[in-house]
Amino acid sequence: MSTQPFALSDVQRDFRRTLRTFCEEKIAPNAAEVDRDAVFPWQSFEACKEMELPALGIPDAYGGAGADHVTQAIMVEELSRVCASTSLSILISKLGMIPLMNWGTEELKKEYMPRVAIGEIQASYCLSEADAGSDVAAMRTRAVRDGDDYILTGSKYWITNAGVSDVYVVFAKTDPEAGGRGISCFVVEKEWGLRIAKHEDKLGMRGSPTGEVVLDEVRVPASHRVGEEGQGFTIAMHTLDRSRPTIGAQAVGIAQGAIDYAASYMKQRHAFGAPIADLQGLRFMLADMATRNEAARALVYRACSLIDDDPAGELTMYGAMAKAFASDTAMAVTVDAVQLLGGYGYTKEFPVERHLRDAKVTQIYEGTNQVQRVVIAREFLKGV
Ligand SMILES: Cc1cc2nc3c(=O)[nH]c(=O)nc-3n(C[C@H](O)[C@H](O)[C@H](O)COP(=O)(O)OP(=O)(O)OC[C@H]3O[C@@H](n4cnc5c(N)ncnc54)[C@H](O)[C@@H]3O)c2cc1C
């Protein structure tokens, strides 16, 4: 096991300060409304474009800023602290581009990555199906070769940004007999015939549309296959390893938003003639919330630094640990934040109930926390 220490640079600290102000001024004011109306946060996304935030996760050779992954985590944290749906709008296009970055041809990289970097287009990642979530290899979507094209038929479920995205990275079976080894990966443009069948009415993350993407004999040029035929499962898992730590960052940011709000409320709210912040029982709760989230943050940064440099092959385990620990922490912390606000915490007039609802999905998507524990134990046992 590596024992590499971790500390933020001055540049990263400055970046957080700048983003905190930006998020409070430009993103926070829209958050309650996009949650209430379940609409994509266009105004916030446009503000992120002006700040060039979509560029952060794209390599500079393809029009991006090529930021390290700890810096990307800071961005995700700060956005999530005020509006988790907006953070997801940036994260999802990055997720869609990771397969291209690592497995795509030069042509595919040049065709899509610069446009994602400037926020001109957005991307979705289409892995899950109605009957194939944790069990990815059970997917039924088919890709059949037809000359220089593939014909894709099937339905992808739970797709973040469905309808908003211009480009969909779709996993489909080219060899149904081969199980996980028969999956391939394709880039599919919206205009080629994708259909959005329905959108989910969700508990949280309501500003981020989640929908069913239907492919009904959609013709995709073979040049838009990512990697080799049969490499899809490997590409999907390799991609999630590189994305999960930033879901951990999302959870840390949501939790931080709830902690900060609850702490300032405790100073203002009076009971029995004094601020409730004077009550030791509540101070202990706040201390535990802050400590747990700080521990989650350290694990997330550790995992993020491994995306950039992983000499000992530890990313899979640390990424799963970071995602599971940070999201479990966010869930516990946001429940406690509601408690600290008493009855007011239970209403939509205050943001902590939104933080609670948004936190829940971080325990579910990009692999449930049960699946993360399967991964952690498997990886840990390998090293014993
Ligand atoms: C808001 C939202 C957005 C999403 N966005 C996307 C997206 O953009 N792209 C995409 O491809 N998918 C997306 N997903 C899908 C998400 O990744 C899946 O929901 C998730 O992987 C779980 O799959 P499932 O829902 O089919 O649950 P199931 O796999 O049916 O799991 C049901 C229960 O069984 C448990 N379980 C399953 N297998 C095991 C096991 N081996 N050991 C222990 N427990 C197990 C699970 O932990 C869970 O508690 C999204 C989901 C949501 C809710």
GROMACS .gro file of C-alpha atoms and ligand atoms in nm, residues 88 92 95 123-136 156-162 169 171 200 202-205 208-211 240 244 360-374, ligand 1:
model
  105
   88LEU     CA    1  -2.391   1.667  -1.240
   92ILE     CA    2  -2.181   1.377  -1.699
   95LEU     CA    3  -1.800   1.084  -1.798
  123ALA     CA    4  -2.261   1.408  -2.356
  124SER     CA    5  -2.435   1.115  -2.186
  125TYR     CA    6  -2.308   0.773  -2.078
  126CYS     CA    7  -2.546   0.490  -2.167
  127LEU     CA    8  -2.452   0.173  -1.983
  128SER     CA    9  -2.750   0.075  -1.763
  129GLU     CA   10  -3.068  -0.092  -1.882
  130ALA     CA   11  -3.398  -0.160  -1.707
  131ASP     CA   12  -3.283  -0.516  -1.627
  132ALA     CA   13  -2.908  -0.457  -1.625
  133GLY     CA   14  -2.786  -0.210  -1.361
  134SER     CA   15  -2.533  -0.367  -1.125
  135ASP     CA   16  -2.521  -0.667  -1.358
  136VAL     CA   17  -2.394  -0.477  -1.663
  156LYS     CA   18  -3.090   0.235  -2.214
  157TYR     CA   19  -3.236   0.326  -1.876
  158TRP     CA   20  -3.151   0.588  -1.612
  159ILE     CA   21  -2.957   0.802  -1.857
  160THR     CA   22  -2.844   1.130  -1.706
  161ASN     CA   23  -2.891   1.431  -1.934
  162ALA     CA   24  -3.121   1.233  -2.168
  169VAL     CA   25  -2.177   0.698  -2.556
  171PHE     CA   26  -2.261   0.020  -2.477
  200GLU     CA   27  -3.808   0.988  -1.432
  202LYS     CA   28  -3.706   1.167  -0.894
  203LEU     CA   29  -3.656   1.217  -0.520
  204GLY     CA   30  -3.352   1.437  -0.566
  205MET     CA   31  -3.105   1.568  -0.824
  208SER     CA   32  -3.066   1.678  -1.380
  209PRO     CA   33  -3.293   1.499  -1.630
  210THR     CA   34  -3.278   1.117  -1.611
  211GLY     CA   35  -3.444   0.934  -1.898
  240LEU     CA   36  -1.606   0.427  -1.393
  244ARG     CA   37  -1.620   0.743  -0.915
  360LYS     CA   38  -2.919   0.981  -0.163
  361VAL     CA   39  -2.836   0.909  -0.525
  362THR     CA   40  -2.462   0.929  -0.462
  363GLN     CA   41  -2.505   0.597  -0.279
  364ILE     CA   42  -2.672   0.448  -0.588
  365TYR     CA   43  -2.527   0.565  -0.918
  366GLU     CA   44  -2.193   0.474  -1.076
  367GLY     CA   45  -2.232   0.145  -0.890
  368THR     CA   46  -2.430   0.108  -0.568
  369ASN     CA   47  -2.242   0.117  -0.239
  370GLN     CA   48  -2.303  -0.257  -0.203
  371VAL     CA   49  -2.121  -0.308  -0.532
  372GLN     CA   50  -1.842  -0.073  -0.415
  373ARG     CA   51  -1.794  -0.297  -0.111
  374VAL     CA   52  -1.773  -0.602  -0.338
  385LIG     C1   53  -3.050   0.954  -1.089
  385LIG     C2   54  -2.977   0.841  -1.158
  385LIG     C3   55  -2.893   0.869  -1.264
  385LIG     C4   56  -2.826   0.765  -1.330
  385LIG     N1   57  -2.747   0.794  -1.438
  385LIG     C5   58  -2.696   0.693  -1.513
  385LIG     C6   59  -2.627   0.721  -1.636
  385LIG     O1   60  -2.609   0.836  -1.675
  385LIG     N2   61  -2.584   0.616  -1.710
  385LIG     C7   62  -2.602   0.487  -1.672
  385LIG     O2   63  -2.559   0.397  -1.745
  385LIG     N3   64  -2.667   0.456  -1.555
  385LIG     C8   65  -2.714   0.556  -1.476
  385LIG     N4   66  -2.783   0.527  -1.359
  385LIG     C9   67  -2.806   0.387  -1.323
  385LIG    C10   68  -2.731   0.343  -1.199
  385LIG     O3   69  -2.594   0.332  -1.226
  385LIG    C11   70  -2.796   0.211  -1.152
  385LIG     O4   71  -2.922   0.246  -1.098
  385LIG    C12   72  -2.713   0.138  -1.051
  385LIG     O5   73  -2.596   0.087  -1.110
  385LIG    C13   74  -2.789   0.022  -0.985
  385LIG     O6   75  -2.852  -0.057  -1.079
  385LIG     P1   76  -3.009  -0.095  -1.060
  385LIG     O7   77  -3.081   0.033  -1.039
  385LIG     O8   78  -3.049  -0.181  -1.173
  385LIG     O9   79  -3.013  -0.176  -0.924
  385LIG     P2   80  -2.993  -0.334  -0.908
  385LIG    O10   81  -2.868  -0.375  -0.977
  385LIG    O11   82  -3.120  -0.401  -0.945
  385LIG    O12   83  -2.972  -0.344  -0.751
  385LIG    C14   84  -3.081  -0.360  -0.658
  385LIG    C15   85  -3.018  -0.380  -0.520
  385LIG    O13   86  -2.938  -0.499  -0.520
  385LIG    C16   87  -2.807  -0.468  -0.475
  385LIG     N5   88  -2.709  -0.554  -0.545
  385LIG    C17   89  -2.703  -0.583  -0.677
  385LIG     N6   90  -2.598  -0.663  -0.703
  385LIG    C18   91  -2.536  -0.685  -0.586
  385LIG    C19   92  -2.421  -0.760  -0.545
  385LIG     N7   93  -2.347  -0.827  -0.633
  385LIG     N8   94  -2.389  -0.762  -0.413
  385LIG    C20   95  -2.464  -0.693  -0.321
  385LIG     N9   96  -2.572  -0.621  -0.354
  385LIG    C21   97  -2.607  -0.616  -0.484
  385LIG    C22   98  -2.787  -0.321  -0.509
  385LIG    O14   99  -2.686  -0.263  -0.429
  385LIG    C23  100  -2.924  -0.265  -0.480
  385LIG    O15  101  -2.938  -0.238  -0.343
  385LIG    C24  102  -2.845   0.630  -1.287
  385LIG    C25  103  -2.929   0.603  -1.179
  385LIG    C26  104  -2.996   0.706  -1.114
  385LIG    C27  105  -3.088   0.672  -1.000
   0.00000   0.00000   0.00000
